[in-house]
Amino acid sequence: MTDHRAARAGDGGDSGGAGGPAPAATAGAQAGRDAVTGAAAGREAAPGPDKAGLRSRLLAARTLLTTEDVRRAAAELAGAALELPELAAAGTVAAYVSVGREPGTRALIDALRARGVRVLLPVLMADNDLDWAVYEGPDGLVRARLGLLEPSGPRLGPDAVVAADTVLLPGLAVDARGVRLGRGGGSYDRVLARLTRAGADPALVVLLYAHEVVARVPEEPHDHPVHAVVTPGGVRRLSPPRGT
């Protein structure tokens, strides 16, 4: 996966609850994701100092969260997200497996799968683009290169994401205009550009902690505004519900 996460020794396992990777493995996954973002940075406009500074501050704030903070927030976030009409009505959702201290997704993707939703998870390709495979449950996740957890099922191709009714995006911040701050690696920018080229118009939802909804995120030409942000405290809609 990309657009991801700073490594810190001592980070807990996956933020969705029991069964996550061991702390050392999680730290390795986060380091790998940061390595990916650095390698991909030449594919998009370099962030200005304000964006870089905001990233640094938000990443530092995440390091202050305890493992219990992250686990509790993950359960609250799942409960809030499942109330979203865009998820309640979705047949296919593109999601991701969280690591370390980022807002947890494991409880959410398990609940979606239990509802009968087809959940797609990303698979990092050699060029840092994302392939996709169907989530078949926790036992179907395998340790991949750079320490990431990825689905073990058949690869569906990068274009599989265009079938998603809703895309859950990682990030570090969002503002009231829907401008999302990612890690700067560019993989999710490529996903969003692919959706645009295909004429697909899924709901775009970012999962964050409450303090990561900020006054303003520096905007760049390639940015795609998201429609809603989910935090452990609830949903903040940044555009009208889809279909209205």
PDB file of C-alpha atoms in Angstrom:
ATOM      1  CA  MET A   1       0.000   0.000   0.000  1.00  0.00           C
ATOM      2  CA  THR A   2       1.207   3.515  -0.299  1.00  0.00           C
ATOM      3  CA  ASP A   3       0.400   6.949   0.825  1.00  0.00           C
ATOM      4  CA  HIS A   4       1.304   5.487   4.196  1.00  0.00           C
ATOM      5  CA  ARG A   5       2.671   5.678   7.568  1.00  0.00           C
ATOM      6  CA  ALA A   6       5.735   6.555   9.584  1.00  0.00           C
ATOM      7  CA  ALA A   7       7.554   3.744  11.395  1.00  0.00           C
ATOM      8  CA  ARG A   8       8.230   3.831  15.118  1.00  0.00           C
ATOM      9  CA  ALA A   9       9.682   1.072  17.233  1.00  0.00           C
ATOM     10  CA  GLY A  10       7.105   0.021  19.797  1.00  0.00           C
ATOM     11  CA  ASP A  11       4.015   0.622  17.665  1.00  0.00           C
ATOM     12  CA  GLY A  12       1.273  -1.870  18.388  1.00  0.00           C
ATOM     13  CA  GLY A  13      -0.134  -4.348  15.923  1.00  0.00           C
ATOM     14  CA  ASP A  14      -2.908  -3.640  13.473  1.00  0.00           C
ATOM     15  CA  SER A  15      -5.203  -1.061  14.970  1.00  0.00           C
ATOM     16  CA  GLY A  16      -8.332  -3.093  14.381  1.00  0.00           C
ATOM     17  CA  GLY A  17      -7.940  -5.369  17.409  1.00  0.00           C
ATOM     18  CA  ALA A  18      -6.804  -8.892  18.201  1.00  0.00           C
ATOM     19  CA  GLY A  19      -4.915 -10.889  15.645  1.00  0.00           C
ATOM     20  CA  GLY A  20      -2.849  -7.966  14.286  1.00  0.00           C
ATOM     21  CA  PRO A  21       0.863  -8.224  13.520  1.00  0.00           C
ATOM     22  CA  ALA A  22       3.472  -8.112  16.240  1.00  0.00           C
ATOM     23  CA  PRO A  23       4.969  -4.696  17.106  1.00  0.00           C
ATOM     24  CA  ALA A  24       8.244  -5.303  15.269  1.00  0.00           C
ATOM     25  CA  ALA A  25       6.422  -6.472  12.157  1.00  0.00           C
ATOM     26  CA  THR A  26       4.132  -3.473  12.260  1.00  0.00           C
ATOM     27  CA  ALA A  27       7.047  -1.090  12.588  1.00  0.00           C
ATOM     28  CA  GLY A  28       8.612  -2.762   9.563  1.00  0.00           C
ATOM     29  CA  ALA A  29       5.408  -2.344   7.585  1.00  0.00           C
ATOM     30  CA  GLN A  30       5.270   1.322   8.406  1.00  0.00           C
ATOM     31  CA  ALA A  31       8.906   1.773   7.430  1.00  0.00           C
ATOM     32  CA  GLY A  32       8.210  -0.006   4.165  1.00  0.00           C
ATOM     33  CA  ARG A  33       5.291   2.237   3.390  1.00  0.00           C
ATOM     34  CA  ASP A  34       7.390   5.310   4.007  1.00  0.00           C
ATOM     35  CA  ALA A  35      10.055   3.898   1.691  1.00  0.00           C
ATOM     36  CA  VAL A  36       7.426   3.443  -0.995  1.00  0.00           C
ATOM     37  CA  THR A  37       6.212   7.012  -0.702  1.00  0.00           C
ATOM     38  CA  GLY A  38       9.732   8.339  -1.010  1.00  0.00           C
ATOM     39  CA  ALA A  39      10.380   6.260  -4.116  1.00  0.00           C
ATOM     40  CA  ALA A  40       7.178   7.443  -5.739  1.00  0.00           C
ATOM     41  CA  ALA A  41       7.548  11.122  -4.923  1.00  0.00           C
ATOM     42  CA  GLY A  42       8.920  12.003  -8.349  1.00  0.00           C
ATOM     43  CA  ARG A  43       5.601  11.051  -9.962  1.00  0.00           C
ATOM     44  CA  GLU A  44       3.707  14.027  -8.576  1.00  0.00           C
ATOM     45  CA  ALA A  45       4.330  17.625  -7.657  1.00  0.00           C
ATOM     46  CA  ALA A  46       6.643  17.953  -4.683  1.00  0.00           C
ATOM     47  CA  PRO A  47       4.829  19.215  -1.590  1.00  0.00           C
ATOM     48  CA  GLY A  48       5.489  22.732  -0.439  1.00  0.00           C
ATOM     49  CA  PRO A  49       6.963  23.402   2.987  1.00  0.00           C
ATOM     50  CA  ASP A  50       3.537  24.047   4.533  1.00  0.00           C
ATOM     51  CA  LYS A  51       2.256  20.631   3.485  1.00  0.00           C
ATOM     52  CA  ALA A  52       5.462  18.950   4.645  1.00  0.00           C
ATOM     53  CA  GLY A  53       5.272  20.734   7.975  1.00  0.00           C
ATOM     54  CA  LEU A  54       1.664  19.726   8.477  1.00  0.00           C
ATOM     55  CA  ARG A  55       2.539  16.106   7.719  1.00  0.00           C
ATOM     56  CA  SER A  56       5.361  16.209  10.251  1.00  0.00           C
ATOM     57  CA  ARG A  57       3.173  17.634  13.012  1.00  0.00           C
ATOM     58  CA  LEU A  58       0.360  15.161  12.445  1.00  0.00           C
ATOM     59  CA  LEU A  59       2.694  12.184  12.340  1.00  0.00           C
ATOM     60  CA  ALA A  60       4.282  13.364  15.577  1.00  0.00           C
ATOM     61  CA  ALA A  61       0.841  13.593  17.196  1.00  0.00           C
ATOM     62  CA  ARG A  62       0.076   9.990  16.224  1.00  0.00           C
ATOM     63  CA  THR A  63       3.201   8.787  18.019  1.00  0.00           C
ATOM     64  CA  LEU A  64       1.659   9.994  21.292  1.00  0.00           C
ATOM     65  CA  LEU A  65      -1.262   7.560  21.002  1.00  0.00           C
ATOM     66  CA  THR A  66      -1.110   4.415  23.102  1.00  0.00           C
ATOM     67  CA  THR A  67      -2.022   0.991  21.770  1.00  0.00           C
ATOM     68  CA  GLU A  68      -5.222   1.165  23.817  1.00  0.00           C
ATOM     69  CA  ASP A  69      -6.048   4.597  22.352  1.00  0.00           C
ATOM     70  CA  VAL A  70      -5.730   3.150  18.860  1.00  0.00           C
ATOM     71  CA  ARG A  71      -7.781   0.031  19.585  1.00  0.00           C
ATOM     72  CA  ARG A  72     -10.590   1.994  21.215  1.00  0.00           C
ATOM     73  CA  ALA A  73     -10.635   4.518  18.382  1.00  0.00           C
ATOM     74  CA  ALA A  74     -10.787   1.730  15.789  1.00  0.00           C
ATOM     75  CA  ALA A  75     -13.960   0.294  17.336  1.00  0.00           C
ATOM     76  CA  GLU A  76     -15.580   3.735  17.522  1.00  0.00           C
ATOM     77  CA  LEU A  77     -14.547   4.548  13.963  1.00  0.00           C
ATOM     78  CA  ALA A  78     -16.067   1.318  12.645  1.00  0.00           C
ATOM     79  CA  GLY A  79     -19.347   2.043  14.391  1.00  0.00           C
ATOM     80  CA  ALA A  80     -19.488   5.548  12.940  1.00  0.00           C
ATOM     81  CA  ALA A  81     -18.495   4.483   9.426  1.00  0.00           C
ATOM     82  CA  LEU A  82     -21.106   1.744   9.241  1.00  0.00           C
ATOM     83  CA  GLU A  83     -23.813   4.407   9.589  1.00  0.00           C
ATOM     84  CA  LEU A  84     -22.738   6.090   6.361  1.00  0.00           C
ATOM     85  CA  PRO A  85     -25.393   5.645   3.643  1.00  0.00           C
ATOM     86  CA  GLU A  86     -22.578   5.215   1.116  1.00  0.00           C
ATOM     87  CA  LEU A  87     -21.373   2.149   3.016  1.00  0.00           C
ATOM     88  CA  ALA A  88     -24.811   0.861   3.951  1.00  0.00           C
ATOM     89  CA  ALA A  89     -25.828   0.748   0.289  1.00  0.00           C
ATOM     90  CA  ALA A  90     -22.478  -0.340  -1.171  1.00  0.00           C
ATOM     91  CA  GLY A  91     -22.027  -3.620  -2.981  1.00  0.00           C
ATOM     92  CA  THR A  92     -18.268  -3.157  -3.403  1.00  0.00           C
ATOM     93  CA  VAL A  93     -15.959  -1.120  -1.176  1.00  0.00           C
ATOM     94  CA  ALA A  94     -12.258  -0.496  -1.825  1.00  0.00           C
ATOM     95  CA  ALA A  95     -10.529  -0.305   1.553  1.00  0.00           C
ATOM     96  CA  TYR A  96      -7.072  -0.932   3.060  1.00  0.00           C
ATOM     97  CA  VAL A  97      -5.463  -2.673   6.038  1.00  0.00           C
ATOM     98  CA  SER A  98      -4.313  -0.184   8.659  1.00  0.00           C
ATOM     99  CA  VAL A  99      -1.018  -0.494  10.512  1.00  0.00           C
ATOM    100  CA  GLY A 100       0.455   0.939  13.668  1.00  0.00           C
ATOM    101  CA  ARG A 101      -1.134   4.088  15.022  1.00  0.00           C
ATOM    102  CA  GLU A 102      -3.166   5.070  11.986  1.00  0.00           C
ATOM    103  CA  PRO A 103      -6.971   4.920  12.368  1.00  0.00           C
ATOM    104  CA  GLY A 104      -7.862   1.246  12.464  1.00  0.00           C
ATOM    105  CA  THR A 105      -9.724  -0.443   9.629  1.00  0.00           C
ATOM    106  CA  ARG A 106      -9.771  -4.114  10.581  1.00  0.00           C
ATOM    107  CA  ALA A 107     -13.025  -3.995  12.560  1.00  0.00           C
ATOM    108  CA  LEU A 108     -14.636  -2.019   9.753  1.00  0.00           C
ATOM    109  CA  ILE A 109     -13.619  -4.280   6.887  1.00  0.00           C
ATOM    110  CA  ASP A 110     -14.642  -7.366   8.872  1.00  0.00           C
ATOM    111  CA  ALA A 111     -18.066  -5.819   9.533  1.00  0.00           C
ATOM    112  CA  LEU A 112     -18.504  -4.901   5.876  1.00  0.00           C
ATOM    113  CA  ARG A 113     -17.596  -8.417   4.788  1.00  0.00           C
ATOM    114  CA  ALA A 114     -20.048  -9.847   7.331  1.00  0.00           C
ATOM    115  CA  ARG A 115     -22.765  -7.722   5.710  1.00  0.00           C
ATOM    116  CA  GLY A 116     -22.036  -9.338   2.375  1.00  0.00           C
ATOM    117  CA  VAL A 117     -20.115  -6.400   0.948  1.00  0.00           C
ATOM    118  CA  ARG A 118     -17.361  -7.242  -1.521  1.00  0.00           C
ATOM    119  CA  VAL A 119     -14.290  -5.622   0.017  1.00  0.00           C
ATOM    120  CA  LEU A 120     -11.293  -4.955  -2.215  1.00  0.00           C
ATOM    121  CA  LEU A 121      -7.860  -4.497  -0.650  1.00  0.00           C
ATOM    122  CA  PRO A 122      -4.782  -3.086  -2.371  1.00  0.00           C
ATOM    123  CA  VAL A 123      -1.701  -5.015  -3.381  1.00  0.00           C
ATOM    124  CA  LEU A 124       1.462  -3.000  -3.911  1.00  0.00           C
ATOM    125  CA  MET A 125       2.969  -3.447  -7.373  1.00  0.00           C
ATOM    126  CA  ALA A 126       6.631  -3.099  -8.304  1.00  0.00           C
ATOM    127  CA  ASP A 127       6.015   0.369  -9.778  1.00  0.00           C
ATOM    128  CA  ASN A 128       4.136   1.494  -6.618  1.00  0.00           C
ATOM    129  CA  ASP A 129       0.765   1.396  -8.344  1.00  0.00           C
ATOM    130  CA  LEU A 130      -1.991  -0.625  -6.666  1.00  0.00           C
ATOM    131  CA  ASP A 131      -3.478  -3.911  -7.794  1.00  0.00           C
ATOM    132  CA  TRP A 132      -6.543  -5.231  -5.944  1.00  0.00           C
ATOM    133  CA  ALA A 133      -7.849  -8.501  -4.527  1.00  0.00           C
ATOM    134  CA  VAL A 134     -10.966  -9.505  -2.616  1.00  0.00           C
ATOM    135  CA  TYR A 135     -10.735  -9.611   1.175  1.00  0.00           C
ATOM    136  CA  GLU A 136     -11.529 -13.158   2.333  1.00  0.00           C
ATOM    137  CA  GLY A 137     -11.099 -12.554   6.058  1.00  0.00           C
ATOM    138  CA  PRO A 138      -8.144 -12.226   8.429  1.00  0.00           C
ATOM    139  CA  ASP A 139      -6.789 -15.656   7.527  1.00  0.00           C
ATOM    140  CA  GLY A 140      -6.530 -14.505   3.910  1.00  0.00           C
ATOM    141  CA  LEU A 141      -4.026 -11.752   4.722  1.00  0.00           C
ATOM    142  CA  VAL A 142      -0.355 -12.474   4.140  1.00  0.00           C
ATOM    143  CA  ARG A 143       2.832 -10.628   4.904  1.00  0.00           C
ATOM    144  CA  ALA A 144       4.009  -9.016   1.677  1.00  0.00           C
ATOM    145  CA  ARG A 145       7.127  -7.161   0.631  1.00  0.00           C
ATOM    146  CA  LEU A 146       8.075  -4.228   2.829  1.00  0.00           C
ATOM    147  CA  GLY A 147       6.178  -5.858   5.686  1.00  0.00           C
ATOM    148  CA  LEU A 148       2.701  -4.996   4.437  1.00  0.00           C
ATOM    149  CA  LEU A 149      -0.386  -7.132   4.975  1.00  0.00           C
ATOM    150  CA  GLU A 150      -2.108  -7.907   1.687  1.00  0.00           C
ATOM    151  CA  PRO A 151      -4.866 -10.251   0.503  1.00  0.00           C
ATOM    152  CA  SER A 152      -3.647 -13.587  -0.797  1.00  0.00           C
ATOM    153  CA  GLY A 153      -6.392 -14.140  -3.372  1.00  0.00           C
ATOM    154  CA  PRO A 154      -6.293 -13.719  -7.152  1.00  0.00           C
ATOM    155  CA  ARG A 155      -5.170 -10.321  -8.404  1.00  0.00           C
ATOM    156  CA  LEU A 156      -7.921  -8.434 -10.189  1.00  0.00           C
ATOM    157  CA  GLY A 157      -5.819  -5.720 -11.837  1.00  0.00           C
ATOM    158  CA  PRO A 158      -5.424  -2.000 -11.090  1.00  0.00           C
ATOM    159  CA  ASP A 159      -8.694  -1.191 -12.863  1.00  0.00           C
ATOM    160  CA  ALA A 160     -10.733  -3.326 -10.436  1.00  0.00           C
ATOM    161  CA  VAL A 161     -11.119  -0.274  -8.213  1.00  0.00           C
ATOM    162  CA  VAL A 162     -13.408   1.396 -10.766  1.00  0.00           C
ATOM    163  CA  ALA A 163     -16.150  -1.075  -9.735  1.00  0.00           C
ATOM    164  CA  ALA A 164     -16.176   0.233  -6.160  1.00  0.00           C
ATOM    165  CA  ASP A 165     -19.234   2.093  -4.929  1.00  0.00           C
ATOM    166  CA  THR A 166     -17.166   3.624  -2.131  1.00  0.00           C
ATOM    167  CA  VAL A 167     -13.404   4.059  -1.745  1.00  0.00           C
ATOM    168  CA  LEU A 168     -11.956   4.337   1.759  1.00  0.00           C
ATOM    169  CA  LEU A 169      -8.780   6.400   1.664  1.00  0.00           C
ATOM    170  CA  PRO A 170      -5.893   6.609   4.119  1.00  0.00           C
ATOM    171  CA  GLY A 171      -4.683  10.059   5.015  1.00  0.00           C
ATOM    172  CA  LEU A 172      -3.228  12.365   7.611  1.00  0.00           C
ATOM    173  CA  ALA A 173      -5.704  15.252   7.431  1.00  0.00           C
ATOM    174  CA  VAL A 174      -8.654  16.745   5.596  1.00  0.00           C
ATOM    175  CA  ASP A 175     -10.199  20.204   5.566  1.00  0.00           C
ATOM    176  CA  ALA A 176     -13.759  21.463   5.140  1.00  0.00           C
ATOM    177  CA  ARG A 177     -13.323  21.634   1.360  1.00  0.00           C
ATOM    178  CA  GLY A 178     -12.544  17.918   1.278  1.00  0.00           C
ATOM    179  CA  VAL A 179      -8.863  18.411   0.447  1.00  0.00           C
ATOM    180  CA  ARG A 180      -7.019  15.358   1.792  1.00  0.00           C
ATOM    181  CA  LEU A 181      -3.443  15.274   2.987  1.00  0.00           C
ATOM    182  CA  GLY A 182      -1.809  11.931   2.226  1.00  0.00           C
ATOM    183  CA  ARG A 183       1.730  10.713   2.697  1.00  0.00           C
ATOM    184  CA  GLY A 184       2.907  12.207  -0.584  1.00  0.00           C
ATOM    185  CA  GLY A 185       3.801   8.957  -2.293  1.00  0.00           C
ATOM    186  CA  GLY A 186       1.325   9.200  -5.149  1.00  0.00           C
ATOM    187  CA  SER A 187      -0.243   5.722  -5.268  1.00  0.00           C
ATOM    188  CA  TYR A 188      -3.677   6.921  -4.224  1.00  0.00           C
ATOM    189  CA  ASP A 189      -3.354   9.895  -6.553  1.00  0.00           C
ATOM    190  CA  ARG A 190      -2.964   7.316  -9.303  1.00  0.00           C
ATOM    191  CA  VAL A 191      -6.023   5.431  -8.064  1.00  0.00           C
ATOM    192  CA  LEU A 192      -8.104   8.608  -8.044  1.00  0.00           C
ATOM    193  CA  ALA A 193      -6.870   9.591 -11.504  1.00  0.00           C
ATOM    194  CA  ARG A 194      -7.801   6.095 -12.749  1.00  0.00           C
ATOM    195  CA  LEU A 195     -11.337   6.550 -11.411  1.00  0.00           C
ATOM    196  CA  THR A 196     -11.622   9.887 -13.208  1.00  0.00           C
ATOM    197  CA  ARG A 197     -10.389   8.468 -16.524  1.00  0.00           C
ATOM    198  CA  ALA A 198     -12.904   5.639 -16.269  1.00  0.00           C
ATOM    199  CA  GLY A 199     -15.776   8.015 -15.575  1.00  0.00           C
ATOM    200  CA  ALA A 200     -16.331   6.296 -12.216  1.00  0.00           C
ATOM    201  CA  ASP A 201     -17.785   8.385  -9.420  1.00  0.00           C
ATOM    202  CA  PRO A 202     -17.594   6.441  -6.146  1.00  0.00           C
ATOM    203  CA  ALA A 203     -17.996   8.047  -2.757  1.00  0.00           C
ATOM    204  CA  LEU A 204     -14.561   9.003  -1.426  1.00  0.00           C
ATOM    205  CA  VAL A 205     -14.268   8.668   2.347  1.00  0.00           C
ATOM    206  CA  VAL A 206     -11.179   9.340   4.463  1.00  0.00           C
ATOM    207  CA  LEU A 207     -10.691   7.784   7.916  1.00  0.00           C
ATOM    208  CA  LEU A 208      -8.979  10.009  10.493  1.00  0.00           C
ATOM    209  CA  TYR A 209      -8.697  10.943  14.145  1.00  0.00           C
ATOM    210  CA  ALA A 210     -10.799  13.946  15.210  1.00  0.00           C
ATOM    211  CA  HIS A 211      -7.840  16.339  15.550  1.00  0.00           C
ATOM    212  CA  GLU A 212      -6.838  15.566  11.944  1.00  0.00           C
ATOM    213  CA  VAL A 213      -9.813  17.498  10.574  1.00  0.00           C
ATOM    214  CA  VAL A 214      -7.990  20.793  10.140  1.00  0.00           C
ATOM    215  CA  ALA A 215      -8.718  24.343   9.050  1.00  0.00           C
ATOM    216  CA  ARG A 216      -6.914  24.081   5.728  1.00  0.00           C
ATOM    217  CA  VAL A 217      -4.800  21.605   3.787  1.00  0.00           C
ATOM    218  CA  PRO A 218      -2.524  23.111   1.104  1.00  0.00           C
ATOM    219  CA  GLU A 219      -4.065  22.161  -2.240  1.00  0.00           C
ATOM    220  CA  GLU A 220      -2.300  20.938  -5.377  1.00  0.00           C
ATOM    221  CA  PRO A 221      -3.686  20.536  -8.915  1.00  0.00           C
ATOM    222  CA  HIS A 222      -3.807  16.727  -8.738  1.00  0.00           C
ATOM    223  CA  ASP A 223      -5.848  16.660  -5.506  1.00  0.00           C
ATOM    224  CA  HIS A 224      -9.309  15.061  -5.582  1.00  0.00           C
ATOM    225  CA  PRO A 225     -11.692  16.303  -2.834  1.00  0.00           C
ATOM    226  CA  VAL A 226     -13.245  13.624  -0.666  1.00  0.00           C
ATOM    227  CA  HIS A 227     -16.953  13.517   0.138  1.00  0.00           C
ATOM    228  CA  ALA A 228     -16.868  12.611   3.828  1.00  0.00           C
ATOM    229  CA  VAL A 229     -14.525  12.084   6.742  1.00  0.00           C
ATOM    230  CA  VAL A 230     -15.125   9.522   9.471  1.00  0.00           C
ATOM    231  CA  THR A 231     -13.513   9.934  12.880  1.00  0.00           C
ATOM    232  CA  PRO A 232     -14.134   7.997  16.095  1.00  0.00           C
ATOM    233  CA  GLY A 233     -16.539  10.791  17.041  1.00  0.00           C
ATOM    234  CA  GLY A 234     -18.742  10.445  13.973  1.00  0.00           C
ATOM    235  CA  VAL A 235     -19.156  11.441  10.358  1.00  0.00           C
ATOM    236  CA  ARG A 236     -18.548  14.857   8.881  1.00  0.00           C
ATOM    237  CA  ARG A 237     -19.996  15.205   5.431  1.00  0.00           C
ATOM    238  CA  LEU A 238     -18.074  17.470   3.065  1.00  0.00           C
ATOM    239  CA  SER A 239     -20.519  17.225   0.165  1.00  0.00           C
ATOM    240  CA  PRO A 240     -24.159  16.072  -0.155  1.00  0.00           C
ATOM    241  CA  PRO A 241     -24.825  12.325   0.152  1.00  0.00           C
ATOM    242  CA  ARG A 242     -24.240  10.439  -3.077  1.00  0.00           C
ATOM    243  CA  GLY A 243     -27.316  10.197  -5.249  1.00  0.00           C
ATOM    244  CA  THR A 244     -28.993  13.306  -3.847  1.00  0.00           C
TER     245      THR A 244
END
